[in-house]
């Protein structure tokens, strides 16, 4: 990892490096993705089947694209009972946390004959994309399905790529069943996103698509946005640890590597006021790399996007953290709650030595689908809010409208929208006549 003293130029260069990881910087893939999306939109199932055979090596057709109850039961037989129990514990925590996010419709009546309000309704359907291939993440299944379920979405449709044998990974199926998926289809990649966005003979069109994926999935979500809603166009994972001289260097090193192991594009940053801690963390990282299984991935990640930043004081360190706006932010300082109050931009904040990032990934309850690439400055974690829609309610009686109608007519005429003004005027023309 590069050790850099904090200054304006250094931060600007680091932010520039990090932003290169954004899907918005992979235009060379966009044409290929657009072709896939258009083909699925035009040819439906047949395009989906062709791409699944081409990219996943699996022969899928209308008779086997939908995962059956028998396949789900077979998956339960293959998954360790201990894992199923942990999944159920995690589900309880995730559901309890998201239940507190539910909103209720509200209405306000006034004595002058006005009633205003807001009607809260769940979306009718959503699509949850779950990656396959190199890594299997049942935790992501839970984090995407449960908030939709809590929100009251009636049809939760999941898609995930099959293996060459035409089957879905057992851990993924069990997690989906436990979380509350209604249907699971064997399709991945950009073709799955297009199928969910436009519908095919087998796969229903949905109102919103959520879930992580590779660059092709991210760009496909970008391409279909507007036809459906999406959660975000997520980039590679990232962590920033904010630490002072009181931090345990072994904990810090372990947590930095917990994100670096995701892929070569992941980012791990330590911002500290202690040069001694920086040296100790570097040694600990070297030691862990000799022990851990994804050594090559972590080394590439740290070489490209790993930094240790030395700040002159905690204020400067906090300023750096707010500038980076990391997906995951850990605070390991003498007064972590005080530091937390000064953090403005972060996807998720982990406070203290024992609140490590994997706690949030798997178990604590808050969602682990978080804004990346600095978008925590204006985006939030996935939540129940992502699966609801709001309608404004307006009611005025004649008695309530009469004293204000001329004000509204005047306003409309000032904008030269005479039909707007007339819509108001006709309601009182008898009186004026």
XYZ file of C-alpha atoms in Angstrom:
433
model
C 0.000 0.000 0.000
C 1.181 3.492 -0.799
C 1.845 5.714 2.203
C 0.990 9.351 1.477
C 0.898 12.445 3.650
C -2.396 14.273 3.334
C -2.466 17.392 1.173
C -4.892 18.816 -1.334
C -3.133 17.404 -4.395
C -2.818 13.936 -2.872
C -6.537 13.755 -2.092
C -7.458 15.016 -5.546
C -5.270 12.358 -7.178
C -6.674 9.596 -4.986
C -10.251 10.610 -5.716
C -9.442 10.637 -9.422
C -8.001 7.109 -9.172
C -11.021 5.834 -7.279
C -13.503 7.306 -9.730
C -11.835 5.387 -12.568
C -13.417 2.290 -11.006
C -16.931 3.590 -11.729
C -19.052 1.752 -14.337
C -19.461 5.150 -15.997
C -15.835 4.792 -17.142
C -16.329 1.520 -19.029
C -17.853 2.832 -22.224
C -16.024 0.258 -24.337
C -18.489 -2.381 -23.059
C -21.630 -0.301 -23.571
C -22.184 -1.210 -27.223
C -22.052 -4.938 -26.473
C -24.471 -4.491 -23.581
C -26.848 -2.386 -25.698
C -26.909 -5.114 -28.362
C -27.827 -7.741 -25.753
C -30.550 -5.551 -24.291
C -32.090 -4.810 -27.696
C -31.959 -8.460 -28.740
C -33.779 -9.576 -25.586
C -36.303 -6.764 -25.970
C -37.009 -7.869 -29.556
C -36.714 -11.657 -29.341
C -37.595 -12.410 -25.721
C -37.070 -15.954 -24.508
C -35.091 -17.105 -27.526
C -32.450 -14.412 -26.997
C -32.260 -15.297 -23.295
C -31.786 -18.999 -24.079
C -29.118 -18.281 -26.706
C -27.109 -15.995 -24.411
C -27.359 -18.440 -21.506
C -25.879 -21.210 -23.650
C -23.223 -18.874 -25.044
C -22.083 -17.256 -21.780
C -22.930 -19.869 -19.133
C -22.690 -23.074 -21.164
C -26.157 -24.170 -20.003
C -29.049 -25.333 -22.184
C -32.100 -23.540 -20.813
C -35.579 -23.492 -22.357
C -39.134 -22.559 -21.390
C -39.577 -25.871 -19.566
C -36.618 -25.516 -17.181
C -35.878 -21.781 -16.872
C -38.034 -21.493 -13.744
C -36.575 -23.119 -10.622
C -39.004 -25.749 -9.340
C -39.966 -26.597 -5.759
C -38.226 -29.934 -6.256
C -34.977 -28.163 -7.097
C -35.339 -25.992 -3.999
C -35.908 -29.018 -1.788
C -32.871 -30.692 -3.357
C -30.857 -27.585 -2.490
C -31.929 -27.811 1.165
C -30.603 -31.367 1.265
C -27.209 -30.176 -0.014
C -26.724 -27.163 2.261
C -25.204 -27.563 5.702
C -27.867 -27.314 8.438
C -25.546 -25.016 10.387
C -25.492 -22.542 7.476
C -29.284 -22.628 7.220
C -29.519 -21.774 10.921
C -27.095 -18.858 10.530
C -29.078 -17.613 7.516
C -32.254 -17.677 9.611
C -30.576 -15.736 12.430
C -29.350 -13.152 9.951
C -32.830 -12.884 8.410
C -34.354 -12.077 11.794
C -31.843 -9.266 12.337
C -32.229 -7.885 8.819
C -36.033 -8.038 8.951
C -36.207 -6.384 12.380
C -33.946 -3.536 11.247
C -35.840 -2.899 8.016
C -39.237 -3.136 9.712
C -38.358 0.105 11.524
C -38.046 1.832 8.130
C -41.686 1.262 7.166
C -43.699 4.402 6.554
C -47.434 4.964 6.926
C -49.785 7.007 4.809
C -50.882 10.237 6.476
C -53.742 12.682 6.074
C -54.355 16.116 7.573
C -57.804 17.736 7.654
C -58.258 21.439 8.291
C -61.327 23.330 9.425
C -61.447 25.374 6.206
C -62.326 22.308 4.106
C -58.840 21.307 2.997
C -57.464 17.791 3.298
C -53.867 17.038 2.326
C -51.933 13.829 2.657
C -49.561 11.241 1.311
C -50.466 7.704 0.318
C -47.715 5.100 0.719
C -47.921 1.994 -1.463
C -45.511 -0.838 -2.194
C -44.412 -1.486 -5.747
C -46.281 -4.316 -7.401
C -43.177 -6.226 -8.501
C -39.399 -6.128 -8.317
C -36.547 -8.079 -9.824
C -33.576 -9.137 -7.739
C -30.374 -9.953 -9.596
C -27.982 -12.362 -7.879
C -24.517 -13.011 -9.357
C -23.163 -16.484 -9.994
C -19.854 -17.634 -11.396
C -16.661 -17.229 -9.361
C -18.291 -16.350 -6.054
C -21.629 -17.082 -4.390
C -23.140 -14.523 -2.051
C -26.268 -15.737 -0.237
C -25.888 -12.680 2.017
C -26.689 -10.444 -0.975
C -29.807 -12.507 -1.627
C -31.046 -11.664 1.865
C -30.139 -7.980 1.678
C -32.024 -7.422 -1.587
C -35.113 -9.551 -1.012
C -35.919 -8.796 2.637
C -36.492 -5.014 2.344
C -38.777 -5.657 -0.649
C -40.662 -8.238 1.384
C -40.956 -5.904 4.363
C -42.214 -3.123 2.079
C -45.036 -5.375 0.898
C -43.980 -6.053 -2.709
C -46.319 -8.773 -3.991
C -44.102 -10.310 -6.673
C -40.393 -10.671 -5.935
C -38.695 -12.201 -8.968
C -35.091 -13.366 -8.702
C -32.717 -14.136 -11.554
C -29.328 -15.794 -11.249
C -27.056 -17.531 -13.778
C -27.075 -21.343 -13.809
C -24.036 -23.571 -13.864
C -23.217 -25.635 -16.925
C -25.429 -28.362 -15.491
C -28.409 -26.011 -15.661
C -28.710 -25.769 -11.896
C -28.478 -22.885 -9.456
C -26.033 -22.957 -6.545
C -27.801 -24.583 -3.542
C -26.766 -21.839 -1.076
C -28.361 -19.214 -3.316
C -31.621 -21.158 -3.635
C -31.919 -21.748 0.096
C -31.249 -18.102 0.901
C -33.842 -16.994 -1.674
C -36.487 -19.341 -0.302
C -35.826 -18.298 3.287
C -35.890 -14.588 2.397
C -39.192 -14.781 0.512
C -38.521 -14.838 -3.244
C -41.688 -15.727 -5.182
C -40.036 -17.030 -8.356
C -36.451 -17.769 -9.355
C -35.291 -17.848 -12.978
C -32.065 -19.334 -14.350
C -30.633 -16.421 -16.268
C -27.752 -14.050 -15.602
C -25.805 -11.178 -17.099
C -27.136 -8.272 -19.139
C -29.738 -10.601 -20.646
C -31.327 -11.104 -17.220
C -31.577 -7.353 -16.648
C -33.170 -6.863 -20.077
C -35.642 -9.695 -19.447
C -36.719 -8.147 -16.147
C -36.984 -4.689 -17.705
C -39.067 -5.615 -20.750
C -40.480 -9.050 -19.978
C -40.274 -12.194 -22.108
C -42.601 -15.118 -22.711
C -41.293 -16.743 -19.505
C -40.028 -13.873 -17.335
C -42.461 -11.151 -16.219
C -41.640 -7.449 -16.502
C -40.975 -5.808 -13.133
C -41.204 -2.270 -11.779
C -37.725 -2.113 -10.252
C -34.449 -4.032 -10.541
C -31.997 -4.324 -7.653
C -28.909 -6.362 -6.908
C -25.167 -6.409 -7.597
C -23.395 -7.739 -10.663
C -20.400 -7.408 -12.947
C -19.757 -4.537 -15.338
C -22.174 -5.968 -17.923
C -24.957 -6.119 -15.352
C -24.191 -2.591 -14.144
C -24.222 -1.175 -17.671
C -27.409 -3.077 -18.522
C -29.131 -1.522 -15.505
C -27.969 1.860 -16.751
C -29.360 1.074 -20.217
C -32.843 0.042 -19.043
C -33.253 2.815 -16.476
C -36.379 4.750 -17.328
C -38.223 1.663 -18.526
C -37.898 0.439 -14.958
C -36.449 1.847 -11.777
C -33.088 0.580 -10.523
C -31.323 0.716 -7.173
C -27.988 2.093 -8.375
C -25.110 1.479 -10.755
C -22.708 0.111 -8.189
C -18.956 0.047 -8.528
C -16.375 -2.200 -6.824
C -16.342 -2.529 -3.047
C -14.382 -0.155 -0.811
C -13.461 0.475 2.807
C -11.927 3.398 4.656
C -10.615 2.925 8.185
C -10.252 6.083 10.263
C -7.820 5.390 13.108
C -5.552 7.041 15.660
C -2.689 5.748 17.799
C -5.089 3.771 20.025
C -6.190 1.444 17.212
C -5.147 -2.203 17.115
C -2.999 -2.520 13.942
C -3.909 -6.186 13.545
C -7.618 -5.360 13.504
C -7.072 -2.525 11.034
C -5.035 -4.690 8.662
C -7.568 -7.522 8.797
C -10.435 -5.169 8.010
C -8.659 -3.527 5.084
C -8.035 -6.943 3.564
C -11.651 -7.978 4.110
C -12.597 -5.634 1.271
C -9.455 -5.997 -0.837
C -10.268 -9.678 -1.314
C -13.508 -8.913 -3.226
C -11.747 -8.205 -6.525
C -8.778 -6.439 -8.093
C -10.777 -3.213 -8.381
C -11.688 -3.026 -4.684
C -10.291 -0.141 -2.653
C -8.878 -0.209 0.897
C -7.776 3.040 2.558
C -6.413 3.770 6.014
C -6.519 7.377 7.199
C -4.573 7.823 10.423
C -2.962 10.469 12.578
C -0.253 8.008 13.639
C 2.803 7.176 11.522
C 3.604 4.389 13.964
C 0.206 2.784 13.348
C 0.764 3.099 9.599
C 4.019 1.153 9.854
C 2.471 -1.500 12.096
C -0.521 -1.979 9.792
C 1.791 -2.415 6.800
C 3.637 -5.229 8.616
C 0.396 -6.896 9.652
C -0.896 -6.807 6.080
C 2.274 -8.493 4.843
C 1.794 -11.201 7.450
C -1.868 -11.805 6.612
C -1.157 -11.990 2.884
C 1.019 -15.046 3.507
C -1.899 -16.811 5.222
C -5.076 -15.865 3.345
C -6.458 -17.668 0.304
C -7.144 -14.801 -2.124
C -3.612 -13.412 -1.928
C -3.221 -12.527 -5.615
C -6.498 -10.592 -5.740
C -5.666 -8.681 -2.553
C -2.167 -7.783 -3.746
C -3.516 -6.367 -7.018
C -6.235 -4.458 -5.201
C -3.814 -2.919 -2.707
C -1.288 -2.080 -5.406
C -3.840 -0.253 -7.544
C -6.271 1.236 -5.024
C -4.758 0.779 -1.561
C -3.581 3.824 0.399
C -2.353 4.728 3.858
C -2.903 8.437 4.370
C -1.145 10.277 7.190
C -3.174 13.221 8.521
C -1.761 15.909 10.820
C -4.776 15.740 13.174
C -8.223 14.186 13.506
C -9.967 17.129 11.846
C -7.909 16.635 8.702
C -8.538 12.884 8.874
C -12.306 13.443 9.095
C -12.148 15.888 6.181
C -10.447 13.198 4.088
C -13.089 10.635 5.043
C -15.856 13.025 4.035
C -14.122 13.774 0.721
C -13.740 10.070 -0.130
C -17.330 9.243 0.985
C -16.507 5.550 1.273
C -18.981 2.699 0.956
C -17.797 1.312 4.334
C -16.256 3.532 7.009
C -14.756 2.114 10.197
C -13.841 4.385 13.093
C -11.143 3.094 15.467
C -10.215 6.054 17.618
C -10.084 6.966 21.281
C -13.484 8.692 20.986
C -15.229 6.976 18.059
C -18.719 8.311 18.812
C -17.420 11.872 18.794
C -15.750 11.251 15.432
C -18.955 9.678 14.107
C -20.872 12.923 14.702
C -18.480 14.696 12.310
C -18.889 12.203 9.480
C -21.115 13.561 6.719
C -20.539 11.096 3.884
C -20.429 7.306 4.215
C -22.551 4.361 3.118
C -22.306 2.562 6.459
C -20.433 3.633 9.593
C -18.895 1.035 11.907
C -18.005 2.376 15.340
C -15.282 0.910 17.546
C -12.816 -1.954 17.434
C -15.420 -4.725 17.499
C -17.776 -3.387 14.837
C -15.886 -4.791 11.867
C -17.273 -4.484 8.344
C -18.180 -8.196 7.907
C -20.614 -7.755 10.799
C -22.597 -5.498 8.486
C -22.131 -7.728 5.464
C -23.750 -10.721 7.078
C -25.520 -10.284 10.329
C -26.113 -6.998 12.167
C -29.248 -6.023 10.233
C -28.527 -2.811 8.263
C -28.374 -3.329 4.515
C -25.021 -4.060 2.914
C -26.086 -2.717 -0.500
C -24.356 0.644 -0.213
C -23.374 3.625 -2.386
C -19.896 3.392 -3.925
C -17.453 5.643 -5.813
C -18.178 8.715 -3.711
C -21.938 8.536 -4.279
C -22.523 8.346 -0.514
C -22.506 12.144 -0.793
C -26.003 11.909 -2.282
C -27.165 8.254 -2.183
C -28.232 6.023 0.714
C -28.135 2.294 1.506
C -30.809 0.061 -0.008
C -33.881 0.194 2.207
C -37.627 -0.304 2.400
C -37.919 3.166 0.827
C -36.576 1.707 -2.425
C -39.642 -0.512 -2.778
C -42.425 1.958 -2.064
C -43.977 4.792 -3.998
C -45.810 7.835 -2.734
C -48.868 9.639 -4.034
C -49.834 13.111 -2.897
C -53.456 13.557 -1.773
C -55.226 16.893 -2.359
C -58.836 17.722 -1.474
C -60.369 21.221 -1.418
C -64.051 21.911 -0.871
C -65.673 24.753 -2.824
C -65.592 26.812 0.349
C -61.858 26.230 0.722
C -61.070 27.029 -2.917
C -63.155 30.187 -3.249
C -60.952 32.571 -1.230
C -57.759 31.536 -3.077
C -58.919 30.885 -6.639
C -58.082 34.378 -7.902
C -54.548 34.072 -6.511
C -54.105 30.842 -8.459
C -55.577 32.347 -11.649
C -53.171 35.282 -11.329
C -50.196 32.957 -10.824
C -51.145 30.886 -13.882
C -51.632 33.967 -16.068
C -48.224 35.273 -15.039
C -46.786 32.050 -16.491
C -48.964 32.578 -19.603
C -50.747 29.302 -18.959
C -54.238 30.546 -19.662
C -55.820 27.085 -19.690
C -54.556 26.588 -16.153
C -56.175 29.853 -15.142
C -59.377 28.925 -16.945
C -59.571 25.580 -15.148
C -59.822 27.567 -11.937
C -62.042 30.347 -13.306
C -64.862 28.129 -14.649
C -65.598 26.879 -11.162
C -66.714 30.346 -10.092
C -68.003 31.874 -13.347
C -71.657 31.740 -12.273
C -70.951 33.887 -9.242
C -68.855 36.312 -11.265
C -71.474 36.444 -14.035
